Every structure is written in C-alpha cells, then in structure tokens.
Coordinates of C-alpha atoms and ligand atoms in Angstrom, one line a residue:
M29 CA -20.5 -28.5 189.3
P30 CA -17.5 -26.1 188.7
K31 CA -15.3 -27.7 186.1
S32 CA -11.8 -26.6 186.2
V33 CA -9.9 -26.3 183.0
S34 CA -6.2 -26.0 183.2
P35 CA -4.7 -22.7 182.3
S36 CA -3.8 -22.4 178.6
P37 CA -0.1 -22.5 177.8
T38 CA -0.7 -19.8 175.3
G39 CA 0.7 -16.4 175.9
A40 CA 0.1 -16.6 179.7
D41 CA 3.3 -14.6 180.0
G42 CA 1.5 -11.3 180.5
S43 CA 3.8 -9.7 178.0
P44 CA 2.3 -6.5 176.8
A45 CA 0.6 -6.5 173.4
A46 CA 0.7 -3.5 171.2
P47 CA -1.8 -0.9 172.4
N48 CA -4.6 -0.5 169.9
G49 CA -4.2 2.2 167.4
A50 CA -0.5 2.6 168.3
T51 CA 2.3 2.8 165.8
A52 CA 4.1 -0.2 167.2
P53 CA 5.4 -2.4 164.4
D54 CA 3.1 -5.2 165.5
W55 CA 0.0 -3.1 165.9
W56 CA -1.9 -5.8 164.1
A57 CA -1.3 -8.4 166.8
S58 CA -4.1 -7.0 169.0
A59 CA -5.9 -4.6 166.6
V60 CA -9.6 -4.5 166.1
F61 CA -10.2 -4.6 162.3
Y62 CA -13.5 -3.6 160.7
Q63 CA -14.4 -5.2 157.5
V64 CA -15.9 -2.8 155.0
Y65 CA -17.8 -4.5 152.1
P66 CA -17.7 -1.3 150.0
R67 CA -20.8 -2.1 147.8
S68 CA -22.9 -2.1 150.9
F69 CA -21.4 0.5 153.2
A70 CA -22.3 4.0 152.1
D71 CA -23.3 5.3 148.6
T72 CA -22.4 8.9 147.8
D73 CA -23.0 9.1 144.1
G74 CA -26.6 7.9 144.2
N75 CA -26.3 4.7 142.1
G76 CA -27.5 2.4 144.9
V77 CA -24.0 0.9 145.3
G78 CA -21.6 1.9 148.0
D79 CA -18.3 3.6 147.1
L80 CA -14.9 4.7 148.6
E81 CA -16.2 8.3 149.1
G82 CA -18.9 6.6 151.2
V83 CA -16.3 5.0 153.4
R84 CA -14.4 8.3 153.7
S85 CA -17.6 10.1 154.6
R86 CA -18.2 7.7 157.5
L87 CA -14.7 7.7 159.0
D88 CA -15.9 9.8 162.0
Y89 CA -18.4 7.0 162.8
L90 CA -15.6 4.4 162.6
Q91 CA -13.5 6.5 164.8
L92 CA -16.3 6.8 167.3
L93 CA -16.9 3.1 167.2
G94 CA -13.2 2.7 168.1
V95 CA -11.7 0.4 165.5
D96 CA -8.0 0.4 164.8
A97 CA -8.0 -0.6 161.1
L98 CA -10.2 -1.2 158.1
W99 CA -10.1 -4.2 155.8
L100 CA -11.7 -3.1 152.5
S101 CA -13.1 -5.9 150.4
P102 CA -12.2 -5.6 146.7
F103 CA -12.8 -2.2 145.1
F104 CA -10.5 -2.9 142.1
R105 CA -11.6 -2.8 138.4
S106 CA -13.9 -5.8 137.9
P107 CA -16.8 -7.0 135.8
M108 CA -18.4 -8.0 139.1
A109 CA -19.1 -11.6 138.3
D110 CA -18.3 -12.2 142.0
H111 CA -18.7 -8.6 143.2
G112 CA -15.1 -7.6 142.9
Y113 CA -13.4 -10.9 143.7
D114 CA -13.0 -11.2 139.9
V115 CA -10.3 -8.6 139.3
S116 CA -9.6 -7.3 135.8
D117 CA -7.2 -4.5 136.8
P118 CA -5.7 -5.0 140.3
R119 CA -4.0 -1.5 140.1
D120 CA -7.1 0.6 139.6
V121 CA -10.4 1.4 141.3
D122 CA -13.5 0.3 139.6
P123 CA -15.6 3.3 138.5
V124 CA -18.5 2.1 140.5
F125 CA -16.4 2.6 143.6
G126 CA -14.7 5.8 142.5
T127 CA -11.1 6.6 141.5
L128 CA -7.5 6.2 142.7
A129 CA -7.7 9.8 144.0
D130 CA -10.7 8.8 146.1
F131 CA -8.6 5.9 147.5
D132 CA -5.7 8.2 148.3
A133 CA -8.0 10.6 150.1
L134 CA -9.5 7.7 152.1
V135 CA -6.0 6.6 153.2
R136 CA -5.0 10.1 154.1
D137 CA -8.1 10.8 156.1
A138 CA -8.1 7.4 157.8
H139 CA -4.5 7.9 158.9
E140 CA -5.3 11.3 160.3
R141 CA -7.7 9.5 162.6
N142 CA -5.1 6.9 163.4
I143 CA -7.1 4.2 161.5
K144 CA -5.1 1.9 159.4
I145 CA -6.1 0.7 155.9
T146 CA -5.8 -2.9 154.7
V147 CA -7.0 -4.1 151.3
D148 CA -7.8 -7.4 149.7
V149 CA -5.5 -9.1 147.3
V150 CA -6.9 -11.9 145.2
P151 CA -4.0 -14.0 144.0
N152 CA -5.8 -17.3 143.2
H153 CA -7.5 -16.0 140.1
F154 CA -8.0 -13.0 137.8
S155 CA -11.2 -12.0 136.0
D156 CA -11.7 -13.5 132.6
Q157 CA -11.7 -9.9 131.4
H158 CA -8.2 -9.3 132.6
P159 CA -5.9 -8.6 129.6
W160 CA -3.8 -11.7 130.5
F161 CA -6.8 -14.0 130.1
Q162 CA -8.0 -12.3 127.0
D163 CA -4.5 -12.8 125.6
A164 CA -4.5 -16.4 126.7
L165 CA -7.8 -17.0 124.8
S166 CA -6.5 -15.6 121.6
A167 CA -3.1 -17.4 121.9
A168 CA -2.5 -21.0 120.9
P169 CA -2.5 -24.0 123.3
G170 CA 1.0 -24.4 124.8
S171 CA 1.8 -20.6 124.4
A172 CA 3.4 -18.5 127.1
E173 CA 0.0 -16.6 127.4
R174 CA -1.8 -19.8 128.3
E175 CA 1.0 -20.8 130.8
R176 CA -0.1 -18.0 133.1
F177 CA -3.4 -19.9 133.7
I178 CA -4.2 -23.6 134.0
F179 CA -5.2 -24.8 130.6
R180 CA -5.4 -28.6 129.9
E181 CA -6.6 -31.0 127.3
G182 CA -9.9 -32.7 128.2
K183 CA -10.5 -36.4 128.7
G184 CA -12.4 -38.9 126.6
E185 CA -13.2 -38.9 123.0
D186 CA -12.1 -35.6 121.4
G187 CA -11.2 -34.3 124.9
A188 CA -14.9 -33.5 125.4
Q189 CA -14.8 -34.4 129.2
P190 CA -13.2 -32.0 131.7
P191 CA -9.5 -32.9 132.6
N192 CA -10.6 -34.1 136.1
N193 CA -13.7 -34.3 138.4
W194 CA -13.1 -31.1 140.4
P195 CA -16.3 -29.1 141.2
S196 CA -16.3 -25.4 141.4
V197 CA -17.0 -23.8 144.8
F198 CA -20.0 -22.1 143.3
G199 CA -21.5 -25.2 141.8
G200 CA -20.9 -27.0 138.5
P201 CA -17.6 -28.2 137.2
A202 CA -14.3 -26.3 137.9
W203 CA -13.4 -26.4 134.1
T204 CA -14.7 -24.5 131.1
R205 CA -13.9 -25.4 127.5
V206 CA -12.6 -22.8 125.1
P207 CA -13.3 -22.9 121.3
D208 CA -10.0 -24.7 120.4
G209 CA -11.0 -27.6 122.6
Q210 CA -8.7 -26.9 125.7
W211 CA -10.2 -26.5 129.1
Y212 CA -9.2 -23.9 131.8
L213 CA -9.5 -24.3 135.6
H214 CA -11.6 -22.1 137.7
L215 CA -12.1 -23.1 141.3
F216 CA -14.8 -20.4 141.6
A217 CA -16.9 -19.0 138.7
P218 CA -15.9 -19.5 135.1
E219 CA -15.3 -15.7 135.1
Q220 CA -12.5 -16.3 137.6
P221 CA -9.8 -18.4 135.8
D222 CA -7.1 -19.7 138.3
L223 CA -3.6 -18.4 137.9
N224 CA -0.7 -20.7 137.5
W225 CA 1.6 -20.1 140.5
D226 CA 4.3 -22.3 139.0
N227 CA 4.8 -19.5 136.5
T228 CA 7.4 -16.9 137.4
E229 CA 5.5 -14.1 135.6
V230 CA 2.6 -14.6 138.1
I231 CA 5.0 -14.4 141.1
V232 CA 6.6 -11.2 139.8
E233 CA 3.2 -9.7 138.9
F234 CA 1.8 -10.1 142.4
A235 CA 5.0 -8.8 144.1
D236 CA 4.4 -5.7 142.0
I237 CA 0.7 -5.5 142.9
F238 CA 1.6 -5.6 146.6
R239 CA 4.2 -2.8 146.1
F240 CA 1.7 -0.7 144.1
W241 CA -0.6 -0.5 147.1
L242 CA 2.1 -0.3 149.7
E243 CA 3.6 2.7 148.0
R244 CA 0.1 4.3 148.1
G245 CA 0.3 3.9 151.9
V246 CA -1.7 0.8 152.8
D247 CA -0.9 -0.8 156.1
G248 CA -1.7 -4.4 155.1
F249 CA -3.5 -6.9 153.1
R250 CA -6.1 -9.7 153.4
I251 CA -5.1 -12.5 151.1
D252 CA -8.1 -14.1 149.4
V253 CA -8.2 -17.9 149.2
A254 CA -4.7 -18.1 150.8
H255 CA -5.0 -21.9 150.8
G256 CA -5.8 -22.2 147.1
M257 CA -3.0 -21.1 144.9
A258 CA -0.8 -24.2 144.8
K259 CA -2.2 -27.1 142.8
P260 CA -1.3 -30.7 143.2
A261 CA 1.0 -32.2 140.5
G262 CA -0.9 -33.9 137.7
L263 CA -4.3 -32.4 139.0
P264 CA -5.6 -35.8 140.1
D265 CA -9.3 -36.6 140.6
L266 CA -10.9 -35.9 144.0
D267 CA -12.6 -38.4 146.3
L268 CA -15.8 -36.3 146.4
P269 CA -17.4 -35.9 149.9
P270 CA -20.9 -37.3 150.3
E271 CA -23.8 -34.8 149.9
G272 CA -24.4 -32.8 153.0
A273 CA -20.9 -33.4 154.5
S274 CA -19.8 -30.9 157.1
L275 CA -17.4 -28.1 156.1
T276 CA -14.5 -29.9 157.9
D277 CA -15.3 -33.1 156.1
Q278 CA -15.6 -31.4 152.8
I279 CA -12.1 -29.8 153.0
E280 CA -10.4 -32.7 154.7
G281 CA -8.2 -34.3 152.1
D282 CA -9.6 -32.0 149.3
L283 CA -6.7 -31.7 146.9
R284 CA -7.9 -28.4 145.6
W285 CA -6.8 -26.7 148.8
D286 CA -4.0 -26.4 151.3
Q287 CA -1.2 -27.9 149.2
D288 CA 2.2 -27.6 150.9
G289 CA 3.5 -25.6 147.9
V290 CA 1.3 -22.7 149.0
H291 CA 3.7 -21.8 151.8
E292 CA 6.5 -20.9 149.4
I293 CA 4.1 -18.4 147.8
H294 CA 3.4 -16.8 151.2
R295 CA 7.1 -16.6 152.0
G296 CA 7.5 -14.6 148.8
F297 CA 4.7 -12.2 149.9
R298 CA 6.3 -11.8 153.3
K299 CA 9.6 -10.8 151.7
V300 CA 7.8 -8.0 149.8
L301 CA 6.0 -6.8 153.0
D302 CA 9.2 -6.9 155.1
A303 CA 10.6 -4.1 152.9
F304 CA 7.7 -1.9 154.3
P305 CA 8.1 -2.1 158.1
G306 CA 4.8 -2.0 160.1
T307 CA 2.8 -3.6 157.3
M308 CA 1.0 -6.9 157.6
A309 CA -1.0 -9.6 155.8
I310 CA -3.8 -11.9 157.0
G311 CA -4.7 -15.1 155.1
E312 CA -8.1 -16.4 154.4
A313 CA -7.3 -20.1 154.8
W314 CA -10.1 -22.6 155.3
V315 CA -8.2 -25.7 156.4
P316 CA -9.4 -28.8 158.3
D317 CA -7.5 -28.3 161.5
D318 CA -5.6 -25.7 163.5
E319 CA -2.2 -27.4 163.1
R320 CA -2.5 -26.9 159.3
L321 CA -3.7 -23.3 160.0
A322 CA -0.6 -22.5 162.1
L323 CA 1.7 -23.3 159.1
Y324 CA 0.4 -20.1 157.4
V325 CA 1.7 -17.9 160.3
R326 CA 5.1 -19.3 160.8
P327 CA 7.6 -16.4 161.3
D328 CA 8.5 -16.1 157.7
E329 CA 5.0 -16.4 156.3
L330 CA 1.8 -14.3 156.9
H331 CA 1.4 -12.3 160.1
L332 CA -2.2 -13.4 160.8
T333 CA -4.7 -15.9 159.6
F334 CA -8.4 -15.9 160.3
N335 CA -9.5 -18.2 163.1
F336 CA -12.8 -19.3 161.7
E337 CA -13.5 -21.6 164.6
L338 CA -16.0 -19.1 166.1
V339 CA -17.7 -19.0 162.8
T340 CA -18.1 -22.8 162.6
A341 CA -18.8 -23.4 166.4
R342 CA -22.4 -23.9 167.3
W343 CA -23.7 -22.0 170.3
G344 CA -22.5 -23.9 173.4
A345 CA -19.9 -23.6 176.1
T346 CA -18.1 -26.9 175.1
E347 CA -17.8 -26.0 171.4
F348 CA -16.7 -22.5 172.1
R349 CA -14.1 -23.6 174.7
S350 CA -12.6 -26.2 172.5
A351 CA -12.6 -23.8 169.5
I352 CA -10.7 -21.2 171.5
T353 CA -8.3 -23.7 173.2
S354 CA -7.4 -25.4 170.0
S355 CA -6.9 -22.2 168.0
M356 CA -4.7 -20.7 170.7
A357 CA -2.6 -23.8 171.3
A358 CA -1.8 -24.3 167.7
L359 CA -0.9 -20.7 166.9
A360 CA 1.1 -20.3 170.1
K361 CA 3.4 -23.0 168.8
V362 CA 4.5 -20.8 166.0
G363 CA 4.4 -17.6 168.1
A364 CA 1.4 -16.1 166.3
P365 CA -1.7 -14.4 167.8
C366 CA -5.2 -15.5 166.9
S367 CA -7.6 -13.4 164.7
W368 CA -11.1 -13.9 166.0
V369 CA -14.0 -13.7 163.6
L370 CA -17.8 -14.1 164.1
S371 CA -19.1 -13.1 160.7
N372 CA -18.0 -11.9 157.3
H373 CA -19.4 -11.4 153.8
D374 CA -19.3 -15.2 153.0
V375 CA -21.2 -16.6 156.0
D376 CA -24.6 -16.2 157.6
R377 CA -24.5 -13.4 160.2
H378 CA -23.9 -14.8 163.7
V379 CA -27.2 -13.4 165.1
T380 CA -28.9 -15.5 162.5
R381 CA -26.7 -18.6 163.1
Y382 CA -27.6 -18.4 166.8
G383 CA -31.3 -18.6 166.0
G384 CA -32.2 -15.0 165.1
G385 CA -35.0 -13.1 166.9
S386 CA -34.5 -12.1 170.6
V387 CA -32.5 -15.3 171.4
G388 CA -30.2 -14.8 168.5
A389 CA -29.8 -11.1 169.4
A390 CA -28.9 -11.9 173.0
R391 CA -26.4 -14.6 171.9
G392 CA -24.9 -12.2 169.3
R393 CA -24.3 -9.6 172.1
A394 CA -22.8 -12.3 174.3
A395 CA -20.6 -13.6 171.5
A396 CA -19.3 -10.1 170.8
L397 CA -18.1 -9.7 174.3
L398 CA -16.4 -13.1 174.2
Q399 CA -14.7 -12.3 170.9
L400 CA -13.5 -8.9 172.0
A401 CA -12.1 -10.3 175.3
L402 CA -9.8 -12.8 173.7
P403 CA -6.2 -12.1 173.2
G404 CA -5.1 -11.4 169.6
A405 CA -6.7 -9.5 166.8
A406 CA -10.5 -9.2 166.2
Y407 CA -12.4 -8.7 163.0
I408 CA -15.8 -7.0 163.0
Y409 CA -17.9 -7.3 159.9
Q410 CA -19.8 -4.2 159.0
G411 CA -23.2 -4.5 160.7
D412 CA -22.0 -6.8 163.4
E413 CA -22.0 -3.7 165.6
L414 CA -25.6 -3.0 164.7
G415 CA -26.7 -6.6 165.6
L416 CA -27.9 -7.1 162.0
E417 CA -29.4 -10.4 160.9
N418 CA -29.3 -12.0 157.5
V419 CA -32.0 -10.8 155.3
D420 CA -34.4 -13.2 153.5
L421 CA -34.2 -11.8 150.0
P422 CA -36.7 -12.6 147.3
D423 CA -35.4 -14.8 144.5
W424 CA -35.4 -12.0 142.0
A425 CA -33.0 -10.0 144.1
L426 CA -30.3 -12.7 144.4
Q427 CA -27.0 -11.9 142.7
D428 CA -24.4 -14.2 144.2
P429 CA -23.1 -16.5 141.4
T430 CA -23.8 -19.5 143.7
W431 CA -27.6 -19.0 143.1
K432 CA -27.3 -19.4 139.4
R433 CA -24.5 -22.0 139.3
S434 CA -26.3 -24.3 141.8
G435 CA -29.3 -24.4 139.6
H436 CA -31.2 -22.2 142.0
T437 CA -30.8 -24.6 144.9
E438 CA -28.3 -22.6 147.0
R439 CA -29.3 -19.1 147.8
G440 CA -25.7 -17.9 148.3
R441 CA -24.3 -15.0 150.3
D442 CA -26.5 -12.0 149.5
G443 CA -28.4 -12.2 152.7
E444 CA -25.3 -11.1 154.7
R445 CA -24.4 -8.4 152.2
V446 CA -27.4 -6.1 152.5
P447 CA -26.5 -2.4 152.7
I448 CA -25.9 -0.7 156.1
P449 CA -28.8 1.3 157.6
W450 CA -27.6 4.7 158.7
D451 CA -30.6 6.7 159.6
G452 CA -34.3 7.3 159.0
A453 CA -37.3 5.0 159.3
S454 CA -37.5 3.4 155.8
P455 CA -35.2 2.0 153.1
P456 CA -32.6 3.0 152.0
Y457 CA -32.0 4.4 155.6
G458 CA -29.5 7.0 154.4
F459 CA -27.3 4.4 152.7
S460 CA -28.0 6.0 149.3
S461 CA -30.0 8.8 147.7
A462 CA -31.3 6.3 145.2
A463 CA -34.7 4.7 146.0
T464 CA -33.4 1.3 144.8
T465 CA -30.3 -0.2 146.3
W466 CA -28.2 -3.0 144.7
L467 CA -29.8 -5.4 147.2
P468 CA -33.2 -4.4 148.7
M469 CA -33.2 -3.3 152.4
P470 CA -35.9 -4.6 154.7
A471 CA -38.8 -2.4 155.9
D472 CA -38.2 -3.1 159.6
W473 CA -34.6 -1.9 160.0
G474 CA -35.6 1.5 161.5
P475 CA -34.5 0.4 165.0
H476 CA -31.2 -0.9 163.7
T477 CA -29.9 2.3 162.1
V478 CA -26.7 3.8 163.4
E479 CA -28.6 7.0 164.2
S480 CA -31.2 5.2 166.5
Q481 CA -28.5 3.1 168.1
L482 CA -26.1 5.9 168.9
G483 CA -28.7 7.5 171.1
D484 CA -29.6 4.3 173.0
A485 CA -27.2 3.3 175.8
D486 CA -28.6 -0.2 175.6
S487 CA -28.1 -0.8 171.9
V488 CA -25.7 -3.3 170.3
L489 CA -23.7 -0.3 169.0
S490 CA -23.3 1.1 172.5
L491 CA -22.2 -2.3 173.7
Y492 CA -19.5 -2.5 171.0
R493 CA -18.3 1.1 171.7
L494 CA -18.0 0.4 175.4
A495 CA -16.2 -2.9 174.7
L496 CA -13.7 -1.3 172.4
E497 CA -13.1 1.5 174.8
L498 CA -12.4 -1.0 177.6
R499 CA -10.2 -3.1 175.3
R500 CA -8.0 0.0 175.1
S501 CA -8.2 1.1 178.7
E502 CA -8.1 -2.1 180.8
P503 CA -4.5 -2.9 181.5
D504 CA -5.1 -6.7 181.5
L505 CA -6.7 -6.5 178.1
R506 CA -3.5 -4.9 176.7
T507 CA -1.5 -8.0 177.6
R508 CA -1.5 -11.4 175.9
A509 CA -2.2 -13.2 179.2
F510 CA -5.0 -15.9 179.1
G511 CA -6.1 -18.7 181.4
W512 CA -9.3 -20.7 181.8
Q513 CA -11.1 -20.5 185.1
G514 CA -13.5 -23.1 186.5
A515 CA -17.1 -22.5 185.4
P516 CA -20.4 -24.2 186.0
E517 CA -21.8 -26.6 183.4
G518 CA -22.9 -24.7 180.2
C519 CA -20.6 -21.7 181.1
L520 CA -17.1 -20.7 180.4
A521 CA -14.8 -18.2 182.1
F522 CA -11.3 -17.0 181.4
R523 CA -8.9 -14.6 183.0
R524 CA -6.8 -12.1 181.2
G525 CA -4.1 -11.2 183.7
P526 CA -4.5 -10.6 187.5
Q527 CA -7.8 -8.8 187.4
F528 CA -9.8 -9.1 184.2
V529 CA -12.3 -12.0 184.0
C530 CA -14.7 -12.8 181.1
A531 CA -17.6 -15.2 182.0
A532 CA -20.3 -16.4 179.6
N533 CA -23.5 -18.4 180.3
F534 CA -24.5 -20.5 177.3
G535 CA -27.1 -22.5 179.3
A536 CA -30.8 -22.1 179.9
E537 CA -30.6 -21.3 183.6
P538 CA -29.1 -18.3 185.5
V539 CA -25.9 -19.1 187.4
A540 CA -24.0 -17.3 190.1
M541 CA -21.7 -14.6 188.8
P542 CA -18.0 -15.0 189.5
P543 CA -16.8 -12.4 192.2
G544 CA -15.8 -9.0 191.0
E545 CA -17.0 -5.6 189.8
V546 CA -19.0 -5.8 186.6
L547 CA -17.4 -3.7 183.9
L548 CA -19.7 -4.6 181.1
S549 CA -22.6 -7.0 180.5
S550 CA -24.0 -8.1 177.2
A551 CA -27.5 -8.2 178.8
H552 CA -29.7 -5.2 178.4
S553 CA -29.5 -3.0 181.5
A554 CA -33.2 -3.7 182.2
S555 CA -32.3 -7.3 183.0
S556 CA -29.9 -6.0 185.7
V557 CA -26.9 -7.8 186.9
A558 CA -27.5 -6.5 190.4
D559 CA -28.9 -9.9 191.7
G560 CA -25.4 -11.4 191.3
M561 CA -26.7 -13.8 188.7
L562 CA -25.4 -14.3 185.2
A563 CA -28.5 -14.8 182.9
P564 CA -28.7 -17.3 180.1
N565 CA -27.1 -16.1 176.8
T566 CA -25.1 -13.5 178.6
T567 CA -21.4 -12.6 178.8
V568 CA -19.9 -10.3 181.5
W569 CA -16.6 -8.6 181.8
L570 CA -15.5 -8.3 185.5
R571 CA -12.7 -6.8 187.4
A572 CA -11.9 -9.4 190.1
Ligands
GLC1 C1 -13.0 -15.7 149.1 C2 -13.9 -14.5 149.2 C3 -15.2 -14.8 148.6 C4 -15.0 -15.0 147.1 C5 -14.0 -16.1 146.9 C6 -13.4 -16.1 145.5 O1 -13.5 -16.8 149.7 O2 -14.1 -14.1 150.6 O3 -16.2 -13.7 148.8 O4 -16.2 -15.3 146.4 O5 -12.8 -15.9 147.7 O6 -12.6 -15.0 145.3

C-alpha cells in the first residue's frame, strides 16, 4: 500500500524560480519552450514547406497557448540532406524558409509578445556544400583546408578500407572516400562532414556564428549533438554493440560521443554568451547516465541540457519516478535545473510510444501534466499540444536519410515530422495553400486541428492552455520546491511547495485521490473526478 519515497534533496528550498515570460536573467530556468520544426509548422508561400513567415503568422496562437520561448530547428542555408541539419551557410536563411529580413521580423514580433527566440546551432558538422568543405575537396591531403575537417588515410592495401570501424548514425560506415584516396569522417550522413574541433579556425568561426545571431537579437541556442564534437585521440575502433541493444547500451562506452574534451568547447561557447546577458544555451547530449549529463551544465558550461529520461522511460510509475529522481539529483549537484522533454523531431511522438489510440491519448494527456508540473524548464514539440500521433507514411513519402542509408530497413523520423493541422476537415488543413505538402498529411486529422480544439474545452489543446496558465499563476509552481509523497502501487505523487500536489495513476485500477481541491485533471471532464477517484492513465493537479 502507500509507499513513501523520501523527499528529494533537489531544490526543496522553495526559492523562487523566474516567473515565466519575465525578463529575469535566468528566465530560461523555468521557461516553457516550444519547438518549431519550421518545415512543418505553417507555409505562407504555397510550396508545401513551412517557412519563417508561417511562424510569424502564428505568433498569436503561440501566445494564446502560453509559451515563453520558441526553439526554431535549423532554417539556415542548406541542401537539406538532413532537412537543415546540414548547414551550408550558418549566417543566412535558406530561401525555402524565407530571408534574414523575415527572421528579423519574427524576432521583433515575438519579442513584442514577450516570447523569446532560440535557434539551433550545429557545431559537429557542416554541409558538404559549405565552401569550407568544397575548398577541402579541391585542396591536397595535409592542407590547412583539410585540417578543418577529419580527413585520414584508409587502412589495408591502397588504403581502400575506412580508417576505423565507426558506423554512421544513419546507417553505413561513418567514412567516405574522396578521389585522391583519403577518407573523411561523417558521424551522420556523408553530406554532413564532421568538423575538427582541434582546429582553432573552427573555434573562432563558431564564436562568430553565435555572435552573428546574438547581435540579431536571439535569446539563446540549442546546441545540436552537444556530446559529439570532441573525438578520441587516434580515432580507435569501437566495440560495436550487439544488434538490438538498448539506446543506453549503444551509447555506453561508445567512443564517438561524450569525450571529456567536449567540455572545453562548451566553456568557449559560454564565454561568448556571457557577453550577452540574459541569453542561454541548451545542449542536446545523449549520454548513458545523469552524472555524465550533469557535466554539461556545470556553472561555466551550458545553461540547460535536455533530460531525455522521460523520452526513454516506458509508461509506468517506477520508471517515471526513477527517471525524475535521477535527473533531478544529478543536476542539483551542479546547481542546474532540469529540462523536461516528452517528444521532439527525432523520436516517436509520446502518444504513439504509449500505445496510440485512446489509451495512448489518455497517457499522453497524463504525461503532459506530469511534465509541466515538474520544476525546471519544459520543452513542448509542435503538435504535442494537439495530441498528435506519429503518422504511418507510405514508403514513397519517406525522406529521412535513415531510410535510404539503412537499406530501407529503418523508416526514420518522418512520422513525427508531418505538418501541423490548423483548420478545415481535409489535408492540408490550412498548413499550406498547396495541395501537396512535403510530407503527406493523414485524412483523419480533422478533429486534431487547432481550430477544432480551440473551441473544445475538453481538447488536448485546452488542457495545455490551462496547464500553462496555472504554471504561471500557482505560487508553488513558481518555486523550485519538490518532494515525493507516498502513493499507492502504480502511482506517483509529488508536492511543489506547501499546497500544490501532482498525482498520477499509471495502473489499471482507479485509486483514491489524495486530499485537496482539483485544479486540473488530464481526464476528459465526462469521466468526472467528482467520485474522489483517480482513474487509470490520469494525472491531477491539486491544491492541498
Ligand atoms: C541532432 C538533430 C537531428 C539531426 C542530427 C544531425 O540529433 O536533432 O535531427 O539529424 O543531430 O545533425
């Protein structure tokens, strides 16, 4: 019966966190960030691909939703081999997304609404079409141009074998041979050559890229592959994990990632940001444990790092409790807040991960209230607030490089990147004026559109709006206080200060609700909370 978990040591001091949307220098510590994947958000020029004007045209919606900041996935000049994560000019907007003037207008209009703008920086690699790589290809082995990347001689007779056995994340070897016989490293697609962070030119170039966007008014950055830039000396072979290994087992001891040398690079980034008070950076670091993760947010490194534990945790009270406890304990040791994530453009949407259909939907709503009740920052991926599921796309529609490079065995990430449905009853649901969108939209998304959910008090969108409003208005939620409460088997409950309690039932049977006034329930209002019971797959916010 009630299992008591000792209060977490993390942040139980009740010290006030920055109010959301405020201009406090550490606004980011408790902010709700909304991830915009620009290709799929809103298309204003009718080419079936979203653009920056599309984001600007929907700022009223984002304000109504109640988010504090946007994170824009890459909109820089790119040949789009990895949909913008292959950058050929990091100081310009790709024509498919608009112009620098569009970007400036977006920053201005967002700031007028008190919404901050953060942008992606991709320091692990450039596009193979970036002038630096083109120069490297036409320069000789050993030249300064090649030194900006990772070129090596191959192994075996005539150097015909790759320099080591590293695989690329997208399938196939992480090395590609150039006509003069050398090989270059690409941890991702061949169109994404890795930069050599032992080269001062690279360091200076990225400091300048940061400053370019800071001077245009951005409030922060999301650092792509923050655990990837430093490579181990001598580039030794890997002990490859067995087929089907878990994500943690795959990255445990994988020399491609999380080398200690990466922290010096982040210290350098931090120095640049410190010259622009109130700006921040969050790292995308997939590392095997929270102790390693905490190293990225030491006081002289990044401000935040994604806590992916809620992405990897399976639906269940024990897994969620230990994910939360371990994240908070590790980051508290270095004095950093957590940044909670349920979904992003790289992972299956959480409603799908939780089983999809009505059960997945109920769990998705419950997970959202859990995520948003935790102390720290929260990242919402576009469409989370609409309860979207992954889309099962036909083979012909797949575009993620993973599909091709895996020899059509892994479908990749397109299913979570389908454009946002805004209004109407059939594709493209107001996303675009074009009949064909870059990824096809399903025929049954009518009930999921923003328009239909805005008018429905029971919708996922209404739940998010209410939750974000309470996050701002409930005094306890504006502190960093946190402590576990006893909860029945299959449930968890935590307190945020003297009054606010969040309780979730992951089990199959209803349980008695903890005492208090229900502020918000993830259950549809039809399945009322009046009987004093907490239904399965439900989270409630209570004032005790
Ligand atoms: C990050 C991005 C992902 C991209 C990869 C290579 O993991 O989130 O979308 O493919 O980096 O840049």
